[in-house]
mmCIF file of C-alpha atoms in Angstrom:
data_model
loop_
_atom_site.group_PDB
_atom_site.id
_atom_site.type_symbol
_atom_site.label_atom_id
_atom_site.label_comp_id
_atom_site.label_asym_id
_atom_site.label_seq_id
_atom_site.Cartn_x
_atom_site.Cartn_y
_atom_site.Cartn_z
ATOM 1 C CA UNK D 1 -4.955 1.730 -23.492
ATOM 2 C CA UNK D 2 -4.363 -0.470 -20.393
ATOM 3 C CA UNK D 3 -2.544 1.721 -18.063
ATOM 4 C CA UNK D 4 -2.175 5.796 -17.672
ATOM 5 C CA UNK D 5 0.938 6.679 -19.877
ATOM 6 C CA UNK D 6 3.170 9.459 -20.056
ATOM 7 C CA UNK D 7 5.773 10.958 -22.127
ATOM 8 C CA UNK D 8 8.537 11.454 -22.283
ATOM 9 C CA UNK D 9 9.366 9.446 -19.809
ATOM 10 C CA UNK D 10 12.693 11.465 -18.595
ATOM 11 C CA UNK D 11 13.052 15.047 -19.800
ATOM 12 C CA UNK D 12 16.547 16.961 -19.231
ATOM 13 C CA UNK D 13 15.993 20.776 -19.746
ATOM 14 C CA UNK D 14 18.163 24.128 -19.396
ATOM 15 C CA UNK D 15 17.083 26.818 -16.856
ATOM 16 C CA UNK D 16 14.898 29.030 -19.006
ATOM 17 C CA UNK D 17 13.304 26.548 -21.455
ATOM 18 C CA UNK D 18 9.763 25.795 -21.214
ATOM 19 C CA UNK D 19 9.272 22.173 -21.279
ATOM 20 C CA UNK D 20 5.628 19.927 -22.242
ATOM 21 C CA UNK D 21 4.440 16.852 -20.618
ATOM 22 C CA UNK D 22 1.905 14.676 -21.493
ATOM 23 C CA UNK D 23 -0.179 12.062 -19.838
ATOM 24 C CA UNK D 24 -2.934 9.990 -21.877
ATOM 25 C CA UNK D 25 -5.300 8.465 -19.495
ATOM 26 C CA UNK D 26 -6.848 5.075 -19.491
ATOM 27 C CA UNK D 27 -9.687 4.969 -21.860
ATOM 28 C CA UNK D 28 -13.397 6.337 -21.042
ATOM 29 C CA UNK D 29 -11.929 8.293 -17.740
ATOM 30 C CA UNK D 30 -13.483 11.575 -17.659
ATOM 31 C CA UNK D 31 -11.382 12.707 -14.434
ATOM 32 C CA UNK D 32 -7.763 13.457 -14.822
ATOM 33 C CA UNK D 33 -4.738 14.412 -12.138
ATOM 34 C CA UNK D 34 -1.706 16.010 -12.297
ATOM 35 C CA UNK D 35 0.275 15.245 -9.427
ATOM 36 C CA UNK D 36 4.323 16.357 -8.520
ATOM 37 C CA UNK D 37 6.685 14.350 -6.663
ATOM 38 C CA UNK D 38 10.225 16.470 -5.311
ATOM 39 C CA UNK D 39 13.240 14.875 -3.891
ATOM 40 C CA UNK D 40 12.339 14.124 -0.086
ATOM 41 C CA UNK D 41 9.025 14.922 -0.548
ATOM 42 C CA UNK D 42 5.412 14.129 -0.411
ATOM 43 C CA UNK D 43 3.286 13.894 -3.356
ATOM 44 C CA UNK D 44 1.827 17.235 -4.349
ATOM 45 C CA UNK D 45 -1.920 17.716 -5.968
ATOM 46 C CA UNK D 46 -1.272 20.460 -9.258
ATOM 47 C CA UNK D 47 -4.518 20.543 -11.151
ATOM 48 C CA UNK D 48 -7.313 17.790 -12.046
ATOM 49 C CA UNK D 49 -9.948 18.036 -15.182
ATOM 50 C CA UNK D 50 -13.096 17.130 -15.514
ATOM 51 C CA UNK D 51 -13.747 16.456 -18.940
ATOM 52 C CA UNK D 52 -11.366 19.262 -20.493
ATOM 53 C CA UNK D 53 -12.688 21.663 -18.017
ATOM 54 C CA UNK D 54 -10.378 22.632 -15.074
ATOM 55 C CA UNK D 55 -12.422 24.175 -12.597
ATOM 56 C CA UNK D 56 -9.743 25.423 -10.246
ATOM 57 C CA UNK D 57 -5.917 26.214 -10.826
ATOM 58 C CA UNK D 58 -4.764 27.323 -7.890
ATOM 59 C CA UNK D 59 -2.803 24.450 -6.975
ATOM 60 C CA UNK D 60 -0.467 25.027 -9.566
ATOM 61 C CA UNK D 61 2.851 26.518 -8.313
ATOM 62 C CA UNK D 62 3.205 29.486 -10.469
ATOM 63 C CA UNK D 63 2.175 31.288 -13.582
ATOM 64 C CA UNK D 64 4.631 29.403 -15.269
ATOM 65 C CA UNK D 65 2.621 25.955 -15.251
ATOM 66 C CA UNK D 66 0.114 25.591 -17.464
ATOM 67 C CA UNK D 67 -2.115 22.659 -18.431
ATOM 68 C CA UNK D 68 -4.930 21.715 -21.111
ATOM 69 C CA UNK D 69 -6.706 18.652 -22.013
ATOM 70 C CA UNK D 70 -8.655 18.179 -24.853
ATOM 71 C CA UNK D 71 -10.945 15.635 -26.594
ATOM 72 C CA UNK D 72 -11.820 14.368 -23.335
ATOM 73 C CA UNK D 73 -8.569 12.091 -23.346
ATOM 74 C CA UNK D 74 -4.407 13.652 -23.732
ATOM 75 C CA UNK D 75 -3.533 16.162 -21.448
ATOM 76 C CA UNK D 76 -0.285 18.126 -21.301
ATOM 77 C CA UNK D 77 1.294 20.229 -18.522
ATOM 78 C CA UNK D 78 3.628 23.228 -19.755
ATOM 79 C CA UNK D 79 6.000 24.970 -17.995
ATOM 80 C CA UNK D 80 7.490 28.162 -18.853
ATOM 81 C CA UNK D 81 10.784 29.480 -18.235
ATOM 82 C CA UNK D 82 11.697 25.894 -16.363
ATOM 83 C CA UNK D 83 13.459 26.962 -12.630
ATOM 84 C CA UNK D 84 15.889 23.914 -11.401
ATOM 85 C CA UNK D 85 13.198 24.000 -8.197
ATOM 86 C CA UNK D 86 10.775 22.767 -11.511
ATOM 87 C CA UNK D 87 12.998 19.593 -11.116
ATOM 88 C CA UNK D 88 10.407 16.719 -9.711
ATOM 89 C CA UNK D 89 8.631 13.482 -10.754
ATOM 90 C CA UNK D 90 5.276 14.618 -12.877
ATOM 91 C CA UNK D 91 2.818 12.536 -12.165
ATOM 92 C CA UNK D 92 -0.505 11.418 -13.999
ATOM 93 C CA UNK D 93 -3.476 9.888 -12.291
ATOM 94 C CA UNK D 94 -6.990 8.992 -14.183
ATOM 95 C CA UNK D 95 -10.188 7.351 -12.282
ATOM 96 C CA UNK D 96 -13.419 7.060 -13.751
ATOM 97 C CA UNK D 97 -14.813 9.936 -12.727
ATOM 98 C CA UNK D 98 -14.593 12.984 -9.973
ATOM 99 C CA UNK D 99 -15.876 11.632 -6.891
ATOM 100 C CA UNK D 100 -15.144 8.444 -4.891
ATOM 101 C CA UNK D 101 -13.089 7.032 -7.596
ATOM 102 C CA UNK D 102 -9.747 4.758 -7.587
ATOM 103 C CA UNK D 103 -7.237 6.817 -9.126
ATOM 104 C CA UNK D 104 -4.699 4.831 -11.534
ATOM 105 C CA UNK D 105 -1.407 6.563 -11.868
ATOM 106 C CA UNK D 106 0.767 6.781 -14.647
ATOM 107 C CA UNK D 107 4.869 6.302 -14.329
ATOM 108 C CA UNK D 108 5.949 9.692 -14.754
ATOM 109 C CA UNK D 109 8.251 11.846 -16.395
ATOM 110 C CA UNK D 110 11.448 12.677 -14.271
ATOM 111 C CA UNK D 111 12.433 16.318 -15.231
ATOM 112 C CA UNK D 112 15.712 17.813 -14.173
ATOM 113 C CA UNK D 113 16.499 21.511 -14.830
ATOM 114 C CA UNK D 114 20.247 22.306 -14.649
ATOM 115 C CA UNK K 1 -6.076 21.922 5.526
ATOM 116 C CA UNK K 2 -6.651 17.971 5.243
ATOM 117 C CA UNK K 3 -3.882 16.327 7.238
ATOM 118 C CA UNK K 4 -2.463 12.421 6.575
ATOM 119 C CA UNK K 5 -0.207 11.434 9.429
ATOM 120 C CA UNK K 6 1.538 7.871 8.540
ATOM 121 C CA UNK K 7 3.668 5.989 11.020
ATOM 122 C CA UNK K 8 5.936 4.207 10.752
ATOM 123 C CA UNK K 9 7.626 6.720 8.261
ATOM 124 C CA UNK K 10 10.333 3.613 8.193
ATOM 125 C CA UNK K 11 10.031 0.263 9.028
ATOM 126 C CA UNK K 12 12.873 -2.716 8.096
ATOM 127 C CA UNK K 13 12.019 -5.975 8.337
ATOM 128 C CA UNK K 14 13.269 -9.797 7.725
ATOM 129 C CA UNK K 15 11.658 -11.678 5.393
ATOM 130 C CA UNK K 16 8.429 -13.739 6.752
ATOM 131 C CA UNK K 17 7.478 -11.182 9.143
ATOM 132 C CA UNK K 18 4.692 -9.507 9.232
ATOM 133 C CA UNK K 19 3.860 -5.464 9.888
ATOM 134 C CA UNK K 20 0.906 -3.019 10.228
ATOM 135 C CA UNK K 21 1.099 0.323 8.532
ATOM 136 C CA UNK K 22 -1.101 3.359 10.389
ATOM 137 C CA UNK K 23 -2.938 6.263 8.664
ATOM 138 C CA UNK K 24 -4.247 9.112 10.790
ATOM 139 C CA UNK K 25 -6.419 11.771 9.717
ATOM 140 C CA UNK K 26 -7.372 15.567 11.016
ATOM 141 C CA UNK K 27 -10.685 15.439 8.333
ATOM 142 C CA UNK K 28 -13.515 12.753 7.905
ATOM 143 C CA UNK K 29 -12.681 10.118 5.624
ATOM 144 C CA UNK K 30 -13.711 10.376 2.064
ATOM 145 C CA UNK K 31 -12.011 8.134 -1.139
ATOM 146 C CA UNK K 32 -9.195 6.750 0.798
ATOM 147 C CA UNK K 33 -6.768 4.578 -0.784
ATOM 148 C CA UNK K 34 -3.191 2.624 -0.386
ATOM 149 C CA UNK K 35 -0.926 2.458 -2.702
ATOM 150 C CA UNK K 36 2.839 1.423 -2.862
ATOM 151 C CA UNK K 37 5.472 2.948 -5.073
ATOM 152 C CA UNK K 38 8.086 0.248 -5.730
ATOM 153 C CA UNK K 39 11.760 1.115 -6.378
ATOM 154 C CA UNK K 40 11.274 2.268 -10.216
ATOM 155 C CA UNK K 41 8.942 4.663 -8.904
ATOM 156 C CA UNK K 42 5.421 3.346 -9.917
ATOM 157 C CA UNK K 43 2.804 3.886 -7.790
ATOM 158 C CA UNK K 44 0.302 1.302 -7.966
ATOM 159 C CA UNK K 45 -3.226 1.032 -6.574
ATOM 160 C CA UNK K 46 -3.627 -1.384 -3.697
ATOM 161 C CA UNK K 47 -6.964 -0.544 -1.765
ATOM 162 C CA UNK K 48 -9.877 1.546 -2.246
ATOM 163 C CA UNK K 49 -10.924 1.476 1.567
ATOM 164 C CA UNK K 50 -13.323 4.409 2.679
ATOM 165 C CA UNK K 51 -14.722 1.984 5.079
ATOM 166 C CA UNK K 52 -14.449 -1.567 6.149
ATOM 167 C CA UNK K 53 -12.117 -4.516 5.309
ATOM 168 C CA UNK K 54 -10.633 -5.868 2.429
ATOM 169 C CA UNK K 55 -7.822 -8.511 1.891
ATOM 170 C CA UNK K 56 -5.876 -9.334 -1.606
ATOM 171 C CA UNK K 57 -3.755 -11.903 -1.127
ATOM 172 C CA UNK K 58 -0.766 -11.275 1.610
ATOM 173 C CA UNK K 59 -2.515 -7.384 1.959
ATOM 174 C CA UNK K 60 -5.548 -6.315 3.863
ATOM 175 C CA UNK K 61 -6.792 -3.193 5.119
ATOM 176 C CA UNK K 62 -9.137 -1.833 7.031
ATOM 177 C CA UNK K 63 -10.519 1.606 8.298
ATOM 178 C CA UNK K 64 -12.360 3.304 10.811
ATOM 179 C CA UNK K 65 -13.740 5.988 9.163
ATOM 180 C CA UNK K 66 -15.272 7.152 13.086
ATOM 181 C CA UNK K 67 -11.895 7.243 14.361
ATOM 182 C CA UNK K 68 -10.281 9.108 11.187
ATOM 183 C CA UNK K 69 -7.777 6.325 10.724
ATOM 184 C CA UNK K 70 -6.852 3.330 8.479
ATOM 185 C CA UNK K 71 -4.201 0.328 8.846
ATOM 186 C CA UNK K 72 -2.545 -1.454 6.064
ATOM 187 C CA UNK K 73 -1.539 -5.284 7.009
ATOM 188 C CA UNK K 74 1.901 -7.172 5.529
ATOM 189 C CA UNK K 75 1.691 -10.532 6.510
ATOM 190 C CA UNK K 76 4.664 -12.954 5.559
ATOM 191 C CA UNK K 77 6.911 -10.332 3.957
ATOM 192 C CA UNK K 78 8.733 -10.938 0.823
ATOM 193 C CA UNK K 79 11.626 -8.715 -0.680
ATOM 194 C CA UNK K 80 9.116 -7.704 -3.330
ATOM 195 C CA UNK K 81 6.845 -6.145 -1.116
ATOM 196 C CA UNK K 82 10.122 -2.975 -0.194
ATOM 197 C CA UNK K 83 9.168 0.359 -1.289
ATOM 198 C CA UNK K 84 7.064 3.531 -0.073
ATOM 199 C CA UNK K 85 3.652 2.556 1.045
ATOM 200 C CA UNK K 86 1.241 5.793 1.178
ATOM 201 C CA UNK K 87 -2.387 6.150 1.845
ATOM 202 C CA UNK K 88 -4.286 9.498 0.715
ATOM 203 C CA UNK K 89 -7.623 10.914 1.481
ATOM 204 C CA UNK K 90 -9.943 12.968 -0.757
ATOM 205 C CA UNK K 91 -9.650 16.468 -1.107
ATOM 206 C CA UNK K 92 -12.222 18.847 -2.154
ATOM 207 C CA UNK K 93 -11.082 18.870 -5.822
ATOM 208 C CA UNK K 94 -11.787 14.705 -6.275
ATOM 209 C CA UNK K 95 -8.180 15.070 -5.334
ATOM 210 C CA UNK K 96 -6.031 13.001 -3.100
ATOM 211 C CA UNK K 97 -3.846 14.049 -0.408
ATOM 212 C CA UNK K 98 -1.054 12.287 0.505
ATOM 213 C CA UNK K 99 1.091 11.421 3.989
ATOM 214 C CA UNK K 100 4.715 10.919 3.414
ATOM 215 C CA UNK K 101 4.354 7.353 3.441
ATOM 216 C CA UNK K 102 6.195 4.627 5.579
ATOM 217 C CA UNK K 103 9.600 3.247 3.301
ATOM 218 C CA UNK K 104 9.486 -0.419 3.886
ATOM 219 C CA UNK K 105 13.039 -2.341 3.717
ATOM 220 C CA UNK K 106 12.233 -6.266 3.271
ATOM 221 C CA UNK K 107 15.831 -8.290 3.776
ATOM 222 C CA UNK K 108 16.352 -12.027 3.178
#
């Protein structure tokens, strides 16, 4: 496609339900980022994959989150058991690959846990 | 960790004027970039600047990758040009890390 999307592109959830976002990246990008954006703050790095490989979780908040990608292209984000401090603009970003890259960034999906 | 210091964190200004946006850094500089997030909340590309000088258009920027900073130039504002401006340097992932950008008001 032209441009990183995402869907959906607003998401309203319950405390408790688990929730799935996806982001297709711009065609032929092997590197993919999932970023989150909170209310008054700064833009937060989640997970990236290389390929469908994600070589390091640990920036993802909790055991809750979750993400896979797979045929090299889609990837969704799942969390579990949404908490209303889930609430936050999910971001996508996809460069060409890993290293030294610009990163194009999708327009999010706003999700608000009541 | 990696530390992105922006100043101004606000900055109004009248239309026609022009303004310099600062990025400091604690680490070396590695895959820096600009972007600005305009009021719907897109956050679009502006410069890939690890080093150097580049100008598009009415924005340049350049960095000093010795000095661990980088400067984003506005000249002859326009209303369209209001929103967040952030810069971000490489983490060790490929990732970026962000500073909490500098909220540019342009009024006509």
């Amino acid at each position: 496609g032209a441009g990183v999307s995402q869907s959906p592109s607003n998401k309203v959830t319950e405390k408790g339900k688990d929730v799935e976002l996806r982001c297709d990246p711009i065609s032929g990008h092997t590197a993919l980022y999932w970023y989150r954006q909170s209310l008054g703050q700064g833009l937060e790095f989640l997970i990236y994959f290389q390929g469908n490989s994600a070589p390091d979780k640990s920036g993802l908040p909790s055991d809750r989150f979750s993400a896979e990608r797979t045929g090299g292209s889609v990837s969704t984000l799942t969390i579990q058991r949404t908490q209303q401090e889930d609430s936050a603009v999910y971001l996508c970003a996809s460069s060409q690959t890993i290293n030294q890259e610009t990163q194009y960034f999708g327009p999010g999906t706003r999700l608000l846990v009541l | 960790g990696i530390q992105v210091e922006q100043s101004p964190p606000d900055l109004i200004l009248q239309e026609g004027a022009n303004s310099t946006l600062r990025c400091n850094f604690s680490d070396s500089v590695n895959n820096l970039q600009w972007f600005h997030q305009n009021p719907w909340g897109q956050l679009i590309n502006l410069f890939y600047i690890p080093s150097g000088t580049k100008q598009n258009g009415r924005l340049s920027a350049t960095t000093v990758a010795t000095e661990r900073y980088s400067l984003l130039y506005i000249s002859s504002s326009q209303t369209t040009d209001s929103g967040v401006y952030f810069c971000a340097n490489g983490g060790s992932q490929g990732n970026l890390i962000f500073g909490k950008g500098t909220k540019l008001s342009v009024k006509p």
